[in-house]
PDB file of C-alpha atoms in Angstrom:
ATOM      1  CA  MET A   1     -75.999 -60.347 -18.396  1.00 78.00           C
ATOM      2  CA  GLU A   2     -72.696 -61.377 -16.844  1.00 93.00           C
ATOM      3  CA  THR A   3     -70.605 -64.026 -18.634  1.00 97.00           C
ATOM      4  CA  LYS A   4     -68.925 -66.477 -16.274  1.00 98.00           C
ATOM      5  CA  VAL A   5     -65.590 -68.008 -17.321  1.00 98.00           C
ATOM      6  CA  LEU A   6     -63.693 -70.739 -15.454  1.00 98.00           C
ATOM      7  CA  MET A   7     -59.990 -71.505 -16.023  1.00 98.00           C
ATOM      8  CA  VAL A   8     -58.889 -75.027 -15.069  1.00 98.00           C
ATOM      9  CA  CYS A   9     -55.536 -76.785 -14.694  1.00 98.00           C
ATOM     10  CA  LEU A  10     -54.412 -79.679 -12.510  1.00 97.00           C
ATOM     11  CA  GLY A  11     -53.560 -78.125  -9.144  1.00 96.00           C
ATOM     12  CA  ASN A  12     -54.926 -74.577  -9.538  1.00 98.00           C
ATOM     13  CA  ILE A  13     -51.569 -73.147  -8.469  1.00 97.00           C
ATOM     14  CA  CYS A  14     -49.649 -72.406 -11.697  1.00 97.00           C
ATOM     15  CA  ARG A  15     -51.562 -72.035 -14.970  1.00 98.00           C
ATOM     16  CA  SER A  16     -55.204 -71.430 -14.068  1.00 98.00           C
ATOM     17  CA  PRO A  17     -54.476 -68.695 -11.487  1.00 98.00           C
ATOM     18  CA  LEU A  18     -52.447 -66.912 -14.172  1.00 98.00           C
ATOM     19  CA  ALA A  19     -55.291 -67.357 -16.664  1.00 98.00           C
ATOM     20  CA  GLU A  20     -57.808 -66.028 -14.136  1.00 98.00           C
ATOM     21  CA  GLY A  21     -55.675 -62.963 -13.375  1.00 98.00           C
ATOM     22  CA  ILE A  22     -54.794 -62.256 -17.011  1.00 98.00           C
ATOM     23  CA  LEU A  23     -58.371 -62.502 -18.290  1.00 98.00           C
ATOM     24  CA  GLN A  24     -59.681 -60.432 -15.360  1.00 98.00           C
ATOM     25  CA  SER A  25     -57.229 -57.677 -16.327  1.00 98.00           C
ATOM     26  CA  LYS A  26     -58.636 -57.573 -19.878  1.00 98.00           C
ATOM     27  CA  VAL A  27     -62.411 -57.557 -19.261  1.00 98.00           C
ATOM     28  CA  ASP A  28     -65.044 -55.388 -17.599  1.00 96.00           C
ATOM     29  CA  PRO A  29     -65.665 -56.980 -14.172  1.00 94.00           C
ATOM     30  CA  GLU A  30     -69.296 -55.820 -14.371  1.00 95.00           C
ATOM     31  CA  LYS A  31     -69.817 -57.974 -17.479  1.00 96.00           C
ATOM     32  CA  VAL A  32     -67.414 -60.880 -17.039  1.00 97.00           C
ATOM     33  CA  PHE A  33     -66.758 -62.984 -13.928  1.00 98.00           C
ATOM     34  CA  VAL A  34     -63.552 -65.048 -14.028  1.00 98.00           C
ATOM     35  CA  ASP A  35     -62.564 -67.812 -11.624  1.00 98.00           C
ATOM     36  CA  SER A  36     -60.154 -70.748 -11.624  1.00 98.00           C
ATOM     37  CA  ALA A  37     -60.029 -74.288 -10.276  1.00 98.00           C
ATOM     38  CA  GLY A  38     -57.987 -77.465 -10.415  1.00 98.00           C
ATOM     39  CA  THR A  39     -59.086 -80.956 -11.370  1.00 97.00           C
ATOM     40  CA  GLY A  40     -56.945 -82.305  -8.511  1.00 96.00           C
ATOM     41  CA  GLY A  41     -57.554 -81.420  -4.874  1.00 92.00           C
ATOM     42  CA  TYR A  42     -53.901 -81.181  -3.876  1.00 91.00           C
ATOM     43  CA  HIS A  43     -53.709 -77.484  -2.946  1.00 94.00           C
ATOM     44  CA  ILE A  44     -57.219 -76.503  -1.783  1.00 96.00           C
ATOM     45  CA  GLY A  45     -57.120 -73.215   0.124  1.00 97.00           C
ATOM     46  CA  ASN A  46     -53.517 -72.405  -0.813  1.00 97.00           C
ATOM     47  CA  ALA A  47     -52.288 -69.321  -2.628  1.00 97.00           C
ATOM     48  CA  PRO A  48     -50.939 -69.780  -6.173  1.00 98.00           C
ATOM     49  CA  ASP A  49     -47.376 -71.030  -6.663  1.00 97.00           C
ATOM     50  CA  PRO A  50     -44.879 -68.266  -5.736  1.00 97.00           C
ATOM     51  CA  ARG A  51     -43.433 -68.496  -9.274  1.00 97.00           C
ATOM     52  CA  SER A  52     -46.865 -67.769 -10.781  1.00 98.00           C
ATOM     53  CA  ILE A  53     -47.309 -64.865  -8.371  1.00 98.00           C
ATOM     54  CA  ALA A  54     -43.852 -63.558  -9.375  1.00 98.00           C
ATOM     55  CA  VAL A  55     -44.400 -63.797 -13.138  1.00 98.00           C
ATOM     56  CA  ALA A  56     -47.829 -62.146 -12.788  1.00 98.00           C
ATOM     57  CA  ARG A  57     -46.260 -59.338 -10.742  1.00 98.00           C
ATOM     58  CA  LYS A  58     -43.510 -58.958 -13.376  1.00 98.00           C
ATOM     59  CA  TYR A  59     -46.284 -58.093 -15.885  1.00 98.00           C
ATOM     60  CA  GLY A  60     -48.239 -55.861 -13.518  1.00 98.00           C
ATOM     61  CA  LEU A  61     -50.832 -58.322 -12.166  1.00 98.00           C
ATOM     62  CA  ASN A  62     -51.514 -59.315  -8.570  1.00 98.00           C
ATOM     63  CA  ILE A  63     -52.838 -62.862  -8.137  1.00 98.00           C
ATOM     64  CA  GLU A  64     -51.601 -63.492  -4.583  1.00 97.00           C
ATOM     65  CA  ASN A  65     -55.077 -63.234  -3.001  1.00 97.00           C
ATOM     66  CA  GLN A  66     -56.481 -66.081  -5.089  1.00 98.00           C
ATOM     67  CA  ARG A  67     -57.085 -69.378  -3.287  1.00 98.00           C
ATOM     68  CA  CYS A  68     -56.976 -72.831  -4.855  1.00 97.00           C
ATOM     69  CA  ARG A  69     -60.139 -74.837  -5.163  1.00 98.00           C
ATOM     70  CA  GLN A  70     -61.100 -78.080  -6.840  1.00 98.00           C
ATOM     71  CA  PHE A  71     -63.355 -78.244  -9.890  1.00 98.00           C
ATOM     72  CA  GLN A  72     -66.863 -79.403  -8.902  1.00 97.00           C
ATOM     73  CA  LYS A  73     -69.716 -80.822 -10.979  1.00 97.00           C
ATOM     74  CA  SER A  74     -71.742 -77.758  -9.902  1.00 98.00           C
ATOM     75  CA  ASP A  75     -69.302 -75.585 -11.911  1.00 98.00           C
ATOM     76  CA  PHE A  76     -71.057 -76.748 -15.092  1.00 98.00           C
ATOM     77  CA  LYS A  77     -74.176 -74.918 -13.908  1.00 97.00           C
ATOM     78  CA  LYS A  78     -72.311 -71.833 -12.622  1.00 98.00           C
ATOM     79  CA  PHE A  79     -70.109 -71.134 -15.663  1.00 98.00           C
ATOM     80  CA  ASP A  80     -70.813 -70.338 -19.317  1.00 98.00           C
ATOM     81  CA  VAL A  81     -67.369 -71.386 -20.583  1.00 98.00           C
ATOM     82  CA  ILE A  82     -64.806 -73.685 -18.973  1.00 98.00           C
ATOM     83  CA  TYR A  83     -61.267 -73.500 -20.349  1.00 98.00           C
ATOM     84  CA  ALA A  84     -58.862 -76.375 -19.721  1.00 98.00           C
ATOM     85  CA  MET A  85     -55.122 -75.785 -19.975  1.00 98.00           C
ATOM     86  CA  ASP A  86     -54.346 -79.191 -21.518  1.00 98.00           C
ATOM     87  CA  ARG A  87     -55.953 -82.377 -22.864  1.00 98.00           C
ATOM     88  CA  SER A  88     -55.532 -84.299 -19.615  1.00 97.00           C
ATOM     89  CA  ASN A  89     -57.526 -81.700 -17.667  1.00 98.00           C
ATOM     90  CA  LEU A  90     -60.014 -81.372 -20.526  1.00 98.00           C
ATOM     91  CA  ASN A  91     -60.689 -85.116 -20.299  1.00 98.00           C
ATOM     92  CA  ASN A  92     -60.946 -85.002 -16.494  1.00 98.00           C
ATOM     93  CA  ILE A  93     -63.569 -82.244 -16.751  1.00 98.00           C
ATOM     94  CA  LEU A  94     -65.481 -83.973 -19.562  1.00 98.00           C
ATOM     95  CA  ASN A  95     -65.619 -87.178 -17.485  1.00 97.00           C
ATOM     96  CA  LEU A  96     -67.677 -85.247 -14.920  1.00 97.00           C
ATOM     97  CA  ALA A  97     -70.151 -83.857 -17.491  1.00 98.00           C
ATOM     98  CA  ASP A  98     -73.642 -85.334 -17.170  1.00 96.00           C
ATOM     99  CA  THR A  99     -75.117 -83.723 -20.271  1.00 97.00           C
ATOM    100  CA  GLN A 100     -74.098 -82.711 -23.778  1.00 98.00           C
ATOM    101  CA  GLU A 101     -74.814 -79.111 -22.745  1.00 97.00           C
ATOM    102  CA  ASP A 102     -72.246 -79.403 -19.926  1.00 98.00           C
ATOM    103  CA  ALA A 103     -69.647 -80.966 -22.256  1.00 98.00           C
ATOM    104  CA  GLU A 104     -70.122 -78.222 -24.870  1.00 98.00           C
ATOM    105  CA  LYS A 105     -69.011 -75.576 -22.343  1.00 98.00           C
ATOM    106  CA  VAL A 106     -65.521 -77.126 -22.102  1.00 98.00           C
ATOM    107  CA  LYS A 107     -62.685 -76.086 -24.449  1.00 98.00           C
ATOM    108  CA  LEU A 108     -58.914 -76.056 -24.565  1.00 98.00           C
ATOM    109  CA  LEU A 109     -57.784 -72.490 -23.798  1.00 98.00           C
ATOM    110  CA  LEU A 110     -55.326 -72.262 -26.689  1.00 98.00           C
ATOM    111  CA  THR A 111     -57.976 -73.158 -29.294  1.00 97.00           C
ATOM    112  CA  GLU A 112     -59.012 -69.505 -28.947  1.00 97.00           C
ATOM    113  CA  VAL A 113     -55.880 -68.306 -30.724  1.00 96.00           C
ATOM    114  CA  GLU A 114     -53.660 -69.371 -33.660  1.00 94.00           C
ATOM    115  CA  LEU A 115     -50.523 -70.843 -32.088  1.00 93.00           C
ATOM    116  CA  PRO A 116     -48.264 -73.781 -32.963  1.00 93.00           C
ATOM    117  CA  VAL A 117     -49.366 -75.500 -29.709  1.00 95.00           C
ATOM    118  CA  ILE A 118     -52.837 -76.240 -28.310  1.00 96.00           C
ATOM    119  CA  GLU A 119     -51.863 -77.158 -24.762  1.00 97.00           C
ATOM    120  CA  VAL A 120     -50.462 -74.845 -22.088  1.00 97.00           C
ATOM    121  CA  PRO A 121     -47.493 -76.792 -20.685  1.00 96.00           C
ATOM    122  CA  ASP A 122     -47.379 -77.267 -16.916  1.00 96.00           C
ATOM    123  CA  PRO A 123     -44.458 -75.133 -15.672  1.00 97.00           C
ATOM    124  CA  TYR A 124     -44.456 -76.718 -12.192  1.00 94.00           C
ATOM    125  CA  TRP A 125     -41.248 -78.711 -12.818  1.00 92.00           C
ATOM    126  CA  ASP A 126     -39.610 -76.015 -14.972  1.00 89.00           C
ATOM    127  CA  ASP A 127     -38.781 -72.724 -13.262  1.00 84.00           C
ATOM    128  CA  ASN A 128     -38.028 -71.184 -16.664  1.00 87.00           C
ATOM    129  CA  GLY A 129     -41.419 -72.187 -18.067  1.00 94.00           C
ATOM    130  CA  PHE A 130     -43.488 -69.594 -16.236  1.00 97.00           C
ATOM    131  CA  ASP A 131     -42.683 -66.734 -18.638  1.00 96.00           C
ATOM    132  CA  LYS A 132     -43.549 -68.881 -21.670  1.00 96.00           C
ATOM    133  CA  VAL A 133     -46.797 -70.010 -20.039  1.00 97.00           C
ATOM    134  CA  PHE A 134     -47.712 -66.415 -19.156  1.00 98.00           C
ATOM    135  CA  HIS A 135     -47.340 -65.332 -22.794  1.00 97.00           C
ATOM    136  CA  LEU A 136     -49.317 -68.299 -24.185  1.00 97.00           C
ATOM    137  CA  ILE A 137     -52.177 -67.619 -21.765  1.00 98.00           C
ATOM    138  CA  ASP A 138     -51.981 -63.870 -22.402  1.00 98.00           C
ATOM    139  CA  LYS A 139     -52.425 -64.355 -26.174  1.00 98.00           C
ATOM    140  CA  ALA A 140     -55.456 -66.598 -25.648  1.00 98.00           C
ATOM    141  CA  CYS A 141     -57.000 -64.235 -23.095  1.00 98.00           C
ATOM    142  CA  THR A 142     -56.558 -61.250 -25.438  1.00 98.00           C
ATOM    143  CA  SER A 143     -58.553 -63.164 -28.056  1.00 97.00           C
ATOM    144  CA  ILE A 144     -61.227 -64.211 -25.527  1.00 98.00           C
ATOM    145  CA  ALA A 145     -61.581 -60.668 -24.186  1.00 97.00           C
ATOM    146  CA  LYS A 146     -62.201 -59.326 -27.704  1.00 96.00           C
ATOM    147  CA  LYS A 147     -65.014 -61.871 -28.170  1.00 94.00           C
ATOM    148  CA  LEU A 148     -66.581 -61.045 -24.814  1.00 92.00           C
TER     149      LEU A 148
END
């Protein structure tokens, strides 16, 4: 049976597209479906941020065909695990949960790996932050892929 994983950040243009692309590169697409979304609807239909596309390309991944979408309540039914990039997005997702079962699907991405931080910082306002964010997400996705 296919496991369905959703990566969520605020705008679905920086962190979650990277997380989607990184995890996809580490799992069998026949067994694991990976998608991403944003809690905010600011960029629906847009490609990821050019800086995310560039850092992904730097490490051999192509995420330019992804399109931004907003997190929906129906995602609780569609996905087995929902990873939030930070506490703010975690809380926004949990506020939409109708049941304990829905809420239990939601986790902070970096709780999957031993790191000195548990939130993936938003690199939107920091051009130099994209490399750091890529490596944080990559470590977590390596751990997740081993479990899957």
